[in-house]
C-alpha positions as a printed NumPy array, in Angstrom:
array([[-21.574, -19.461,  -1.138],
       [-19.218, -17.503,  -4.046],
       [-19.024, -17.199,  -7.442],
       [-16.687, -20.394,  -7.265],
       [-19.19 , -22.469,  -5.465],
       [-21.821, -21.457,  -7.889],
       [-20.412, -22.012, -11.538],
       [-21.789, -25.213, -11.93 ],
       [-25.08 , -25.51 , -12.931],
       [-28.041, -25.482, -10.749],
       [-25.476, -25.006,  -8.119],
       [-26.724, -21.91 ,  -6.946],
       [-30.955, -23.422,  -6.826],
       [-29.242, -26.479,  -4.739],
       [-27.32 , -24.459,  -2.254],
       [-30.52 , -22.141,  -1.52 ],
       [-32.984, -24.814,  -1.694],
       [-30.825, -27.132,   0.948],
       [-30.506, -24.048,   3.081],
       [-34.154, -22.968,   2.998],
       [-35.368, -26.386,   3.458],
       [-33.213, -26.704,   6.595],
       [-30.778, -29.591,   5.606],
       [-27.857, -27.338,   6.36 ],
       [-28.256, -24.77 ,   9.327],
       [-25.285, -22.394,   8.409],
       [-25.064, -20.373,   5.235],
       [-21.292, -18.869,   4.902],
       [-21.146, -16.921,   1.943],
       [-19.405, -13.471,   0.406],
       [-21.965, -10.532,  -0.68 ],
       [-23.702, -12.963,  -2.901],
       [-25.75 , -13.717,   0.285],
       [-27.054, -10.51 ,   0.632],
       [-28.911, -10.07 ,  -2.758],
       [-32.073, -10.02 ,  -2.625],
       [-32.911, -13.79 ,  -0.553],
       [-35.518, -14.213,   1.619],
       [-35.424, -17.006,   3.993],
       [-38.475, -17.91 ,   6.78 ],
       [-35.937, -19.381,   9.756],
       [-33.164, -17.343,  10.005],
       [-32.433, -16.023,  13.779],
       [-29.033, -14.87 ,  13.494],
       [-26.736, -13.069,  10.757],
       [-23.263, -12.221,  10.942],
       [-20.648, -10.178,   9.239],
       [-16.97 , -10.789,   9.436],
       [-14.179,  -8.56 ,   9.485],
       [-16.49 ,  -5.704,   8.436],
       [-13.188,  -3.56 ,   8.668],
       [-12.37 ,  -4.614,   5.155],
       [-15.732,  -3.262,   3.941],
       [-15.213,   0.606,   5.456],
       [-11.858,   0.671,   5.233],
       [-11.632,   0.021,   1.635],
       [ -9.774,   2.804,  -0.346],
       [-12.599,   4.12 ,  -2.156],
       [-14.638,   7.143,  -1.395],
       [-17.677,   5.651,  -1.425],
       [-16.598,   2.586,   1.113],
       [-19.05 ,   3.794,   4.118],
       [-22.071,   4.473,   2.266],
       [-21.548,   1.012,   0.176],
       [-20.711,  -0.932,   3.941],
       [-23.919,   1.168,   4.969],
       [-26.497,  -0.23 ,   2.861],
       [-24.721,  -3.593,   2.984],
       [-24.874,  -3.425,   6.418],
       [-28.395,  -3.033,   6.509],
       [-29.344,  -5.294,   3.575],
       [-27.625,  -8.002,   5.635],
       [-29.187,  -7.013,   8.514],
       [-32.69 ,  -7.394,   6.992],
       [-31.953, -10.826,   6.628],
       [-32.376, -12.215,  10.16 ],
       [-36.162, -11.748,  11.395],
       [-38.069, -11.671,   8.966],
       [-41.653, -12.781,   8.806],
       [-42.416, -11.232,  11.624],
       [-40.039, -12.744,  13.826],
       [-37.414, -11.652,  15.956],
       [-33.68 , -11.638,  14.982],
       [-30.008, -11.26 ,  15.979],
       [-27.182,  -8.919,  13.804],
       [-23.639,  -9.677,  14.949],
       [-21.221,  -7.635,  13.372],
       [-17.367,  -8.206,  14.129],
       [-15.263,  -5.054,  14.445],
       [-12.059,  -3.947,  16.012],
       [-13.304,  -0.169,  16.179],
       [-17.463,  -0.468,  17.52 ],
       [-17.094,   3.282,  18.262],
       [-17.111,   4.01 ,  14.831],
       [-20.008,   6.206,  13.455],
       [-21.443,   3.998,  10.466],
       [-21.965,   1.131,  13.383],
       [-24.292,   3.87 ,  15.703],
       [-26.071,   4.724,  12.104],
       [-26.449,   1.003,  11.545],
       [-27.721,   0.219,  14.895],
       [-30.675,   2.723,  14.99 ],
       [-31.652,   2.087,  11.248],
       [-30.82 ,   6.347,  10.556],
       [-30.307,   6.22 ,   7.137],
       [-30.875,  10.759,   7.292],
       [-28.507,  10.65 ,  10.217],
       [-25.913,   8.763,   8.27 ],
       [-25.98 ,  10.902,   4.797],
       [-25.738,  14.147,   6.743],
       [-22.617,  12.259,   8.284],
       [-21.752,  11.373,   5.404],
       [-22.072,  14.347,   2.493],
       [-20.177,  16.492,   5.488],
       [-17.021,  14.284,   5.176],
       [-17.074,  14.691,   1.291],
       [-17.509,  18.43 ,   1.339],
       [-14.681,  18.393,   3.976],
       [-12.404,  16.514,   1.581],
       [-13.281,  17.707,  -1.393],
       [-15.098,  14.339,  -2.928],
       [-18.231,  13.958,  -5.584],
       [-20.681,  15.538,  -5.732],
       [-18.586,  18.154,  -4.739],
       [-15.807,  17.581,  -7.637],
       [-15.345,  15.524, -10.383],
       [-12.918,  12.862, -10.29 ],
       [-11.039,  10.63 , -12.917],
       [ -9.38 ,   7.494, -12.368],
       [ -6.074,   7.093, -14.508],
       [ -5.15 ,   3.34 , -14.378],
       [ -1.73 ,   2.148, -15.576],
       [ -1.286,  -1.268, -16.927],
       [  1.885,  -3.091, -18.203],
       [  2.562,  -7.252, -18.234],
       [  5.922,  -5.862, -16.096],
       [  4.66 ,  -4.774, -12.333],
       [  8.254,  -2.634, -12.199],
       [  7.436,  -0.856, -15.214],
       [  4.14 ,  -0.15 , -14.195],
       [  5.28 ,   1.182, -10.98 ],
       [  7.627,   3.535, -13.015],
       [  5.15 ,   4.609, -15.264],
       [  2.734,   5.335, -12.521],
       [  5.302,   7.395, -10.971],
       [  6.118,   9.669, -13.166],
       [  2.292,  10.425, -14.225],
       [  1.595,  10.936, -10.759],
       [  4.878,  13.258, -10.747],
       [  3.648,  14.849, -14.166],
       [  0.374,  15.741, -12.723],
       [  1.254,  17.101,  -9.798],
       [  3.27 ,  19.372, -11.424],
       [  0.415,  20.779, -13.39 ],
       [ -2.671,  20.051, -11.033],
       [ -0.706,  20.108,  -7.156],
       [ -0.359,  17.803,  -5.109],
       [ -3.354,  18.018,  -2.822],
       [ -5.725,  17.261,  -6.528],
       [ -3.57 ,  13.843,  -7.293],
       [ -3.956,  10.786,  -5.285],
       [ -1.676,   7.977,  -5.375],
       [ -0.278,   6.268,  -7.74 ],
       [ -1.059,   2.501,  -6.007],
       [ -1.974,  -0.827,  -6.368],
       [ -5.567,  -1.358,  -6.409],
       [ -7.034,  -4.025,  -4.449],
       [ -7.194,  -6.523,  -7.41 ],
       [ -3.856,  -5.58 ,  -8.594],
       [ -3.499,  -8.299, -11.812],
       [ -5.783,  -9.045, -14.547],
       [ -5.163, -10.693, -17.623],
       [ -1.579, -10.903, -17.116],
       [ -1.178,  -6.632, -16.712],
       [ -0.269,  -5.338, -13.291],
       [ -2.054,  -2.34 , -12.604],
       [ -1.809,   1.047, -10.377],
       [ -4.469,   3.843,  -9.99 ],
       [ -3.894,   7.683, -10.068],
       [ -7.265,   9.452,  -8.851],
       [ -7.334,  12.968,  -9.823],
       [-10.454,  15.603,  -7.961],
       [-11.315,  18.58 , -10.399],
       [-13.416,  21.69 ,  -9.424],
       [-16.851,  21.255, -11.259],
       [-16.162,  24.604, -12.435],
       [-16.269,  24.615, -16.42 ],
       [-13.034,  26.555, -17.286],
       [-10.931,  25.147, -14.348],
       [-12.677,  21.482, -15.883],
       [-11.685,  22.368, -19.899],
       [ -8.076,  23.552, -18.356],
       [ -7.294,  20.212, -15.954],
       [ -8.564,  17.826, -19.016],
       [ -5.527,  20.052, -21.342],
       [ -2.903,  19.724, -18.572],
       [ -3.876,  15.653, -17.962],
       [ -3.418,  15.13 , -21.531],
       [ -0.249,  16.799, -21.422],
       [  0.814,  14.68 , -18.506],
       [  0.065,  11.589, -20.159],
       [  1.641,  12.512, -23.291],
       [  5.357,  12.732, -21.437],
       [  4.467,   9.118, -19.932],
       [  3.677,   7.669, -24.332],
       [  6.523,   8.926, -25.175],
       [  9.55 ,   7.775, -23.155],
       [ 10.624,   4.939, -24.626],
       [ 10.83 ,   2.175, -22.19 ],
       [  7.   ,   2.695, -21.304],
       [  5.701,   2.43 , -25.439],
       [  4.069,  -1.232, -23.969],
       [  1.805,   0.353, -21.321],
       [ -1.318,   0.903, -21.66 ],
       [ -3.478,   4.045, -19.712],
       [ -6.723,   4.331, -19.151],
       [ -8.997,   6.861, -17.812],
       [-12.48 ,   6.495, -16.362],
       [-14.482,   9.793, -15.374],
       [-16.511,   9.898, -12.692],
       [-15.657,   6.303, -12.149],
       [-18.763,   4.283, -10.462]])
């Protein structure tokens, strides 16, 4: 079950009710699954390659696997019955699987907010996303670059991420890359950063061979 398998209508009502009604057995589906059903006979839930879920380049990728996770898990058992999790991983020593296991959702965000401060994430700093986009992936490579090169200058290095290819790294015929940039919540370090970005992105507008890209910034992107 996907947004593919779902576009037609009623679709989504016919896959659910054949489920629920037990003409199929096995329900294979992306995230989709996870929202909010409730089915009576389900004994066993499992989640593939969860890898891809806390190892994806976002700061926020354990807490989101976390409650996914455990949204999943809530799946199997219910109405008072007993149920299985199965959760496929080539690292089960990793500390969001312990957290998972013994439903310690304190345990976890202590875990969790410790790593941030350590690295300097929200809600520690503010961040902005920069993303790049030209209909030429070379020239969007080169125009990332020298942002990324522009801001360092001004910011260092250890306050500029990137520039790379996000994971969905085409839409609407643009090729994108992403610069993430972390800021001290401080006001006048804030008011100073948001001058020297501008600056940066100024040099990028006006060299001439990069007049077609486009660059957009998201604060405190979600």
């Amino acid at each position: 079950m996907d947004l593919d398998t779902t576009r037609a209508k009623n679709a989504y009502q016919q896959i659910i009710g054949d489920f629920e009604q037990q003409k199929t057995n096995v329900l294979v589906g992306t995230q989709m699954v996870t929202k909010g059903l409730d089915f009576e006979n389900v004994s066993l839930v499992g989640i593939v390659n969860a890898d891809s879920i806390i190892h994806y380049p976002d700061y926020r990728a354990h807490e989101r696997a976390y409650q996914m996770f455990v949204q999943v898990s809530g799946r199997a058992g219910r109405k008072g019955k007993k149920g299985k999790v199965l959760i496929q991983t080539a690292d089960p020593t990793q500390v969001i699987f312990d957290k998972v296991i013994r439903n310690d959702y304190l345990e976890f965000y202590e875990y969790e907010i410790t790593q941030r401060r350590e690295h300097e994430y929200p809600p520690f700093t503010r961040m902005i996303k920069l993303t790049v986009k030209h209909m030429d992936q070379e020239l969007a490579q080169k125009a990332a670059i020298l942002l990324t090169q522009e801001l360092v200058d001004r910011l260092g290095r250890s306050q500029v991420l990137g520039p790379e290819a996000p994971y969905i790294f085409r839409i609407r015929n643009f090729f994108l890359q992403d610069i993430v940039i972390k800021l001290s919540r401080e006001h006048t370090a804030l008011k100073q950063a948001k001058l020297d970005i501008c600056a940066a992105l100024d040099v990028v507008r006006d060299q001439k061979e990069f007049r077609q890209a486009r660059l957009v910034a998201d604060v405190d992107p979600m």
